[in-house]
Structures are given as C-alpha cells and as structure tokens.
Tab-separated table of C-alpha atoms in Angstrom:
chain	number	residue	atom	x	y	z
A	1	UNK	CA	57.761	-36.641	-41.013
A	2	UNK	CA	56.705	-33.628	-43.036
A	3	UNK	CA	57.838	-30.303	-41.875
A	4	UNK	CA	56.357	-26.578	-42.883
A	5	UNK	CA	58.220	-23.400	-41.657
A	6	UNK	CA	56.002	-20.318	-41.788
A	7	UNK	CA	56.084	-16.797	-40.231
A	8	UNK	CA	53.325	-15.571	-37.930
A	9	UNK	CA	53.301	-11.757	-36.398
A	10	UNK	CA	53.484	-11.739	-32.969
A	11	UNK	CA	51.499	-9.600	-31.436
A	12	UNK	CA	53.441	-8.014	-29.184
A	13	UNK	CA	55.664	-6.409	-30.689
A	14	UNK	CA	54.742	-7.330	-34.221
A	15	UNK	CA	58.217	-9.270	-35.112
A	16	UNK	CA	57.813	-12.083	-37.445
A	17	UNK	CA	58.034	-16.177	-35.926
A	18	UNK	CA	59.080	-18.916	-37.700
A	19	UNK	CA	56.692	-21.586	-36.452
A	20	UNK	CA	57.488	-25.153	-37.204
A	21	UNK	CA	54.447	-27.168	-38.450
A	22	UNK	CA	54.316	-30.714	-38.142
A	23	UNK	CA	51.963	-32.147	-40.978
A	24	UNK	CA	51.996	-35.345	-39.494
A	25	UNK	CA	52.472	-36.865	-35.274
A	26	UNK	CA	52.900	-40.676	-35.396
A	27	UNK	CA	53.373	-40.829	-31.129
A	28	UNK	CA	54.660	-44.226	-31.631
A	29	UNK	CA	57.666	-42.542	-33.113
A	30	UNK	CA	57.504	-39.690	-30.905
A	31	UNK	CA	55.829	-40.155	-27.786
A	32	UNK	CA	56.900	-37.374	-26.643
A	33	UNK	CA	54.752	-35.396	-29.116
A	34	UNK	CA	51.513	-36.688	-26.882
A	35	UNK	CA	52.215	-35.132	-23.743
A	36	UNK	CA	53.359	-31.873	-25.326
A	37	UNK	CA	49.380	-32.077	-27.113
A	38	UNK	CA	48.021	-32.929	-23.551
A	39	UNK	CA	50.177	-30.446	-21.357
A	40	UNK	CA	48.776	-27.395	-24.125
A	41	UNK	CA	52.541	-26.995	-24.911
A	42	UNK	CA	52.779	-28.598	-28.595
A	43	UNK	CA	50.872	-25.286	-30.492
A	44	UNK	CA	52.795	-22.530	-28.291
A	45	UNK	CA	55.415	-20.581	-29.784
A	46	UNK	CA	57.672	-18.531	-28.209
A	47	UNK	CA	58.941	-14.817	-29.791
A	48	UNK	CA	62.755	-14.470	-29.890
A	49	UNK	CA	62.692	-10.816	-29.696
A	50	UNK	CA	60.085	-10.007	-26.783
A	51	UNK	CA	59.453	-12.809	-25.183
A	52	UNK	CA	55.475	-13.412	-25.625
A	53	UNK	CA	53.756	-16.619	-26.220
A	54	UNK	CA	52.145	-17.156	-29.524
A	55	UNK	CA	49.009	-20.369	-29.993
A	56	UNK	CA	49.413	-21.314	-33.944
A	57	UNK	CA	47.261	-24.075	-34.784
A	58	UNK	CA	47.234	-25.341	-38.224
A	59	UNK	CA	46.163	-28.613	-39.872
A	60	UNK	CA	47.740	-31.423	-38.195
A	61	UNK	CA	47.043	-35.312	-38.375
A	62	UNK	CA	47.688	-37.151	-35.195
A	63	UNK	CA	48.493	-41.035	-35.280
A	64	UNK	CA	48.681	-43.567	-32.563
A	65	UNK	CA	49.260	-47.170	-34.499
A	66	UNK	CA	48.841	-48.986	-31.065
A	67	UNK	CA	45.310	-47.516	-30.221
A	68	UNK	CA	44.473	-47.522	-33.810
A	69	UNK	CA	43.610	-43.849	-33.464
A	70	UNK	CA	43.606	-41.575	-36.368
A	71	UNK	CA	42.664	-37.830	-35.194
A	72	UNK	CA	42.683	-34.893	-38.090
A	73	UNK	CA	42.928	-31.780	-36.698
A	74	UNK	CA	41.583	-28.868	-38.695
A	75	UNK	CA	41.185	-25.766	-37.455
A	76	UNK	CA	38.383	-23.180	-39.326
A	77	UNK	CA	37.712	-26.051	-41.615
A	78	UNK	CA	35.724	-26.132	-45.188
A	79	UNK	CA	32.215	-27.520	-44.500
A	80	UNK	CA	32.810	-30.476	-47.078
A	81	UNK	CA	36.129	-31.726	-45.549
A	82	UNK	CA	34.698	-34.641	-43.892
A	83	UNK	CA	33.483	-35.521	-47.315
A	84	UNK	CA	37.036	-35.384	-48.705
A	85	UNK	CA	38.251	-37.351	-46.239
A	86	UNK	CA	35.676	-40.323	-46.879
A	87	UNK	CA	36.134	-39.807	-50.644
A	88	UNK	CA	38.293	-42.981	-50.903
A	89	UNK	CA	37.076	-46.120	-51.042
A	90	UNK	CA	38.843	-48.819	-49.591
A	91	UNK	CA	38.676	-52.592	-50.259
A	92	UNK	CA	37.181	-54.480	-47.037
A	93	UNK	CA	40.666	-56.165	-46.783
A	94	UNK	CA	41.936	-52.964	-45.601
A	95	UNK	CA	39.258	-51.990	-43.230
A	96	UNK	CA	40.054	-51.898	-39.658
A	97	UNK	CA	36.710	-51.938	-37.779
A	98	UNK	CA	38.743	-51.542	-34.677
A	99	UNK	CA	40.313	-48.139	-35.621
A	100	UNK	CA	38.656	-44.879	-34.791
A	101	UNK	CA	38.808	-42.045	-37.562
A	102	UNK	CA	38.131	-38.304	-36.101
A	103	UNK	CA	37.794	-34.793	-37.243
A	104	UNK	CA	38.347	-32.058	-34.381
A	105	UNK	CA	38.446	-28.746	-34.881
A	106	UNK	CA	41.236	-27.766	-32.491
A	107	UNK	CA	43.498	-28.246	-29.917
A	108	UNK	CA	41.216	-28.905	-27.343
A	109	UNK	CA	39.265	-31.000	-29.128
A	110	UNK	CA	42.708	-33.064	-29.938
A	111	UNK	CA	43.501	-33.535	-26.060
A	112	UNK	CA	40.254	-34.379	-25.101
A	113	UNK	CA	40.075	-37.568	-28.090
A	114	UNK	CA	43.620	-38.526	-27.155
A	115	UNK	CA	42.272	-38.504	-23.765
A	116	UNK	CA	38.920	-40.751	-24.263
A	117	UNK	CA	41.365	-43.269	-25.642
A	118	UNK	CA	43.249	-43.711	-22.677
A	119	UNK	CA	40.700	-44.148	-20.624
A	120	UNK	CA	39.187	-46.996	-22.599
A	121	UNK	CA	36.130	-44.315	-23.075
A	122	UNK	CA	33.911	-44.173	-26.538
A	123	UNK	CA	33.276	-40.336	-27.636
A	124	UNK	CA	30.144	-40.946	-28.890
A	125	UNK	CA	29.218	-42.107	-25.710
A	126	UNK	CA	30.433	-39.157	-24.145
A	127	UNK	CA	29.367	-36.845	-26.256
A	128	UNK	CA	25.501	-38.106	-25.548
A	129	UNK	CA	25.889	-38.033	-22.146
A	130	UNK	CA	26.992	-34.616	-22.197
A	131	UNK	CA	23.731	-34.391	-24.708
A	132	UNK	CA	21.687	-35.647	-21.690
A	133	UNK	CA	22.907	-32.920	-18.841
A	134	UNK	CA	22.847	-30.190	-21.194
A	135	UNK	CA	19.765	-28.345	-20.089
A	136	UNK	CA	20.882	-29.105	-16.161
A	137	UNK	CA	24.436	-27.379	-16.612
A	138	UNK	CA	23.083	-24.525	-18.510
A	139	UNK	CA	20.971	-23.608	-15.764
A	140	UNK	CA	23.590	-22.374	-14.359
A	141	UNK	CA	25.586	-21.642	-17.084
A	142	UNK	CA	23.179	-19.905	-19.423
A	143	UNK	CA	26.179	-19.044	-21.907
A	144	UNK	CA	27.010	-22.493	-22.415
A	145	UNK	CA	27.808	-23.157	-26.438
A	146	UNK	CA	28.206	-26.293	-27.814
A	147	UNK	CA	32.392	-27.626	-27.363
A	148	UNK	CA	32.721	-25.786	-23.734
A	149	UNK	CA	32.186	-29.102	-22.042
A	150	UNK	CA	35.057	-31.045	-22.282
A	151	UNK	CA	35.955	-34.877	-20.794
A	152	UNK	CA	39.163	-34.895	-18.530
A	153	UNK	CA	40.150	-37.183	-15.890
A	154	UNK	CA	42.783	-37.367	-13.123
A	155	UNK	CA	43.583	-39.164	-9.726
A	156	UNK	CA	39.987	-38.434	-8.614
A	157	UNK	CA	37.858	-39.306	-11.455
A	158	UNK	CA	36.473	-38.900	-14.423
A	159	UNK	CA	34.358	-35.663	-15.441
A	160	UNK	CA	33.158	-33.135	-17.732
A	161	UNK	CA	35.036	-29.536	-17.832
A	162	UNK	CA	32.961	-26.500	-17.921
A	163	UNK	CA	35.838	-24.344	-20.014
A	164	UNK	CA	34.631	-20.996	-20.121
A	165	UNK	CA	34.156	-21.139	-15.812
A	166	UNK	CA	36.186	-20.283	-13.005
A	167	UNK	CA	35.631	-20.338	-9.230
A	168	UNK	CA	37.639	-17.622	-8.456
A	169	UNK	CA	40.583	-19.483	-7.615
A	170	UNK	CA	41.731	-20.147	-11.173
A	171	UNK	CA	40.296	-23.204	-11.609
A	172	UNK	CA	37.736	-24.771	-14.043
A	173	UNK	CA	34.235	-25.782	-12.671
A	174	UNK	CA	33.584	-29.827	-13.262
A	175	UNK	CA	30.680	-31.834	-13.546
A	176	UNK	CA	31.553	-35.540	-12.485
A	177	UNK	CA	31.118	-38.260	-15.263
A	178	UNK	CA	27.980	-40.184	-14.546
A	179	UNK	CA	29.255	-44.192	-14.774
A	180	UNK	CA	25.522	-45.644	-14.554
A	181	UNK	CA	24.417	-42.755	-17.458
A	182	UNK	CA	27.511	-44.059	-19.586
A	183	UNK	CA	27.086	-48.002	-19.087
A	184	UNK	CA	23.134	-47.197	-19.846
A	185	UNK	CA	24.088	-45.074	-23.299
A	186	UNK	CA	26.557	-48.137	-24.285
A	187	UNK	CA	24.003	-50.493	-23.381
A	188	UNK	CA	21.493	-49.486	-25.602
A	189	UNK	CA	22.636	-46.296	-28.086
A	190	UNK	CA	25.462	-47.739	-30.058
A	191	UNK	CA	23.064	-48.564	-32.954
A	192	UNK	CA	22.157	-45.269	-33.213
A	193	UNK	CA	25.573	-44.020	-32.709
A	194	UNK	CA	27.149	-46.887	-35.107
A	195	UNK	CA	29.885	-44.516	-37.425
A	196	UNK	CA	31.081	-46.624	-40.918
A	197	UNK	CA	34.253	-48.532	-40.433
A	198	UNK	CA	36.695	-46.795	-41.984
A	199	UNK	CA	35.164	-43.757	-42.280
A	200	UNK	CA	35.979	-40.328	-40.624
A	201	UNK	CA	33.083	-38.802	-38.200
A	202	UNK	CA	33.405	-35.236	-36.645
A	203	UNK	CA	31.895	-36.572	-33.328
A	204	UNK	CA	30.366	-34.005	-31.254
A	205	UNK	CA	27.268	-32.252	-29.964
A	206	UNK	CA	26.274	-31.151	-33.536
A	207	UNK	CA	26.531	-34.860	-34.358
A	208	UNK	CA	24.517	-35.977	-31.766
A	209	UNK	CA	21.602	-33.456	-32.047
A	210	UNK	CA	21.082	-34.936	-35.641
A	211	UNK	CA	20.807	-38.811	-34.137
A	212	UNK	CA	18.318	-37.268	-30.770
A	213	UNK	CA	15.983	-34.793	-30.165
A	214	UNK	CA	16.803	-32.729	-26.793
C-alpha cells in the first residue's frame, strides 16, 4: 500500500504534523480502514504538541473487491479529472459491468457511497430522488446548496441528512427516504441514468440536473 508523509500547520499553535497519507484503501485487506471512513475518524489528525484535531483530506482511492466498488476521492479537483480517469480504454474482456466506478469530492461524499453500497442502494437513484424533494426541503431550508443532503441509515431507517441543520439538541434534521419514490425512479429512470461500464461518473445533483429539468 502506498504511503506519503507530509507536514500540515496546525492551527493552533502553528507546530508542524506529519500526516500519513494513504494513496490507496483496499478494505478487504484492511477492514478496519472502512469504519474509521464511516465513524469520520480516518482524515483526523491529532497535534503532538497541543493537543488539537486537524481534518487533512487528500487524494485517496478507496477499494472494496467484494462489492466491486471503486470510489476516488479528490478533494478541490481539476475540472478534467473525470476525463483522465476514463482516458484508458479497456478491452471488453476486462469490463466488469457489475462494478461501480465513482468520483467524490470528499469525505462525506466517501461515507455516504460506501454507505449506498451496503444497503444494496443505487446512487443515481438516490441522487434523483433527492432531485425530486429539492424544492420541498428548501422551503424550509432556503440555504440549501447542492451536497448538504446526504443518504444515511440506522436501526430506524433509511433517510436523507440535512448537514448544515440542527435542532438545537446537536443533532442533524432528516428527511425519511421515500421507498415507493425509489422503487418508481428504478422502475423507470435507469435508462436515463445508464453510466458506461467501466467508466468513472461523479454522480451527484450536478449530474442529475444535466439528465432532468427541475
């Protein structure tokens, strides 16, 4: 597994962090590497001298071989990445039409694809229905930006998190995941939602407003 040490300031006290970067996360080597993503822990680095908890996030691609998931995170990417990614052409031999190819832009965006898998979910799917209550969630959250609904799920269900919110109690604001809006979408939108097998897709709301009009 590649390994990068770099220094970061911290800024607290301004001391310089080595930060280990992992270029590569197989989780079927180290599974443990998944729930550090999930739990927020994997990008947090703690300063030896004062004590304060430093986010570095930095280009990272995530593999599960058993889900057939390939996930490249890049934060503050170039606009043609997704271009250099596809660049290669593969022979169809090599072509799994089964395994899903992503670009995410950070951290969050990681957890929430690792998440979808599990769940047995289809972001593109998800990401339309999140197209569809748009305009109702906004009503009430008028500062709403595209990315600041995000899919979780626990004991209780399945839903959409409304990041930037909080009732007051330190906890996020949900919208629960609407199963007859999802089984509709996959019913009838997967044409339009069809990505090249093979091919990476940055699958989100600026991907679905160029396949629908709002």
């Amino acid at each position: 597994m590649a390994v990068e040490i770099i220094e970061v300031e911290c800024p607290g006290c301004g001391e310089m962090i080595q930060v280990r970067q992992e270029e590569f996360v197989d989780v079927k080597e180290n599974p443990e590497y998944r729930e550090k993503i999930i739990e927020g822990d994997f990008f947090l680095n703690r300063c030896p001298s004062c004590g304060d908890v430093v986010m570095v996030e930095y280009p990272l691609m995530y593999m599960d071989p058993d889900r057939k998931l390939n996930f490249y995170m890049a934060p503050e990417h170039e606009d043609d990445l997704l271009e250099q990614l596809n660049s290669l052409e593969l022979p169809e031999s090599a072509v799994d039409a089964e395994a899903v190819f992503r670009l995410v832009p950070n951290g969050l965006g990681l957890t929430e694809k690792i998440l979808i898998a599990e769940t047995g979910r289809d972001d593109r799917v998800l990401e339309l229905c999140k197209f569809v209550i748009w305009d109702q969630v906004r009503e009430e959250w008028p500062d709403l930006e595209p990315g600041d609904l995000l899919y979780m799920f626990d004991e209780d269900g399945e839903y959409f998190v409304i990041w930037p919110s909080d009732n007051g109690q330190d906890e996020k604001l949900t919208v629960p995941l609407d199963a007859e809006l999802y089984r509709e979408i996959e019913e009838h939108y997967m044409d339009a939602l069809a990505i090249p097998a093979g091919k990476y897709a940055e699958v989100d709301q600026h991907w679905i407003s160029e396949r629908f009009e709002r």
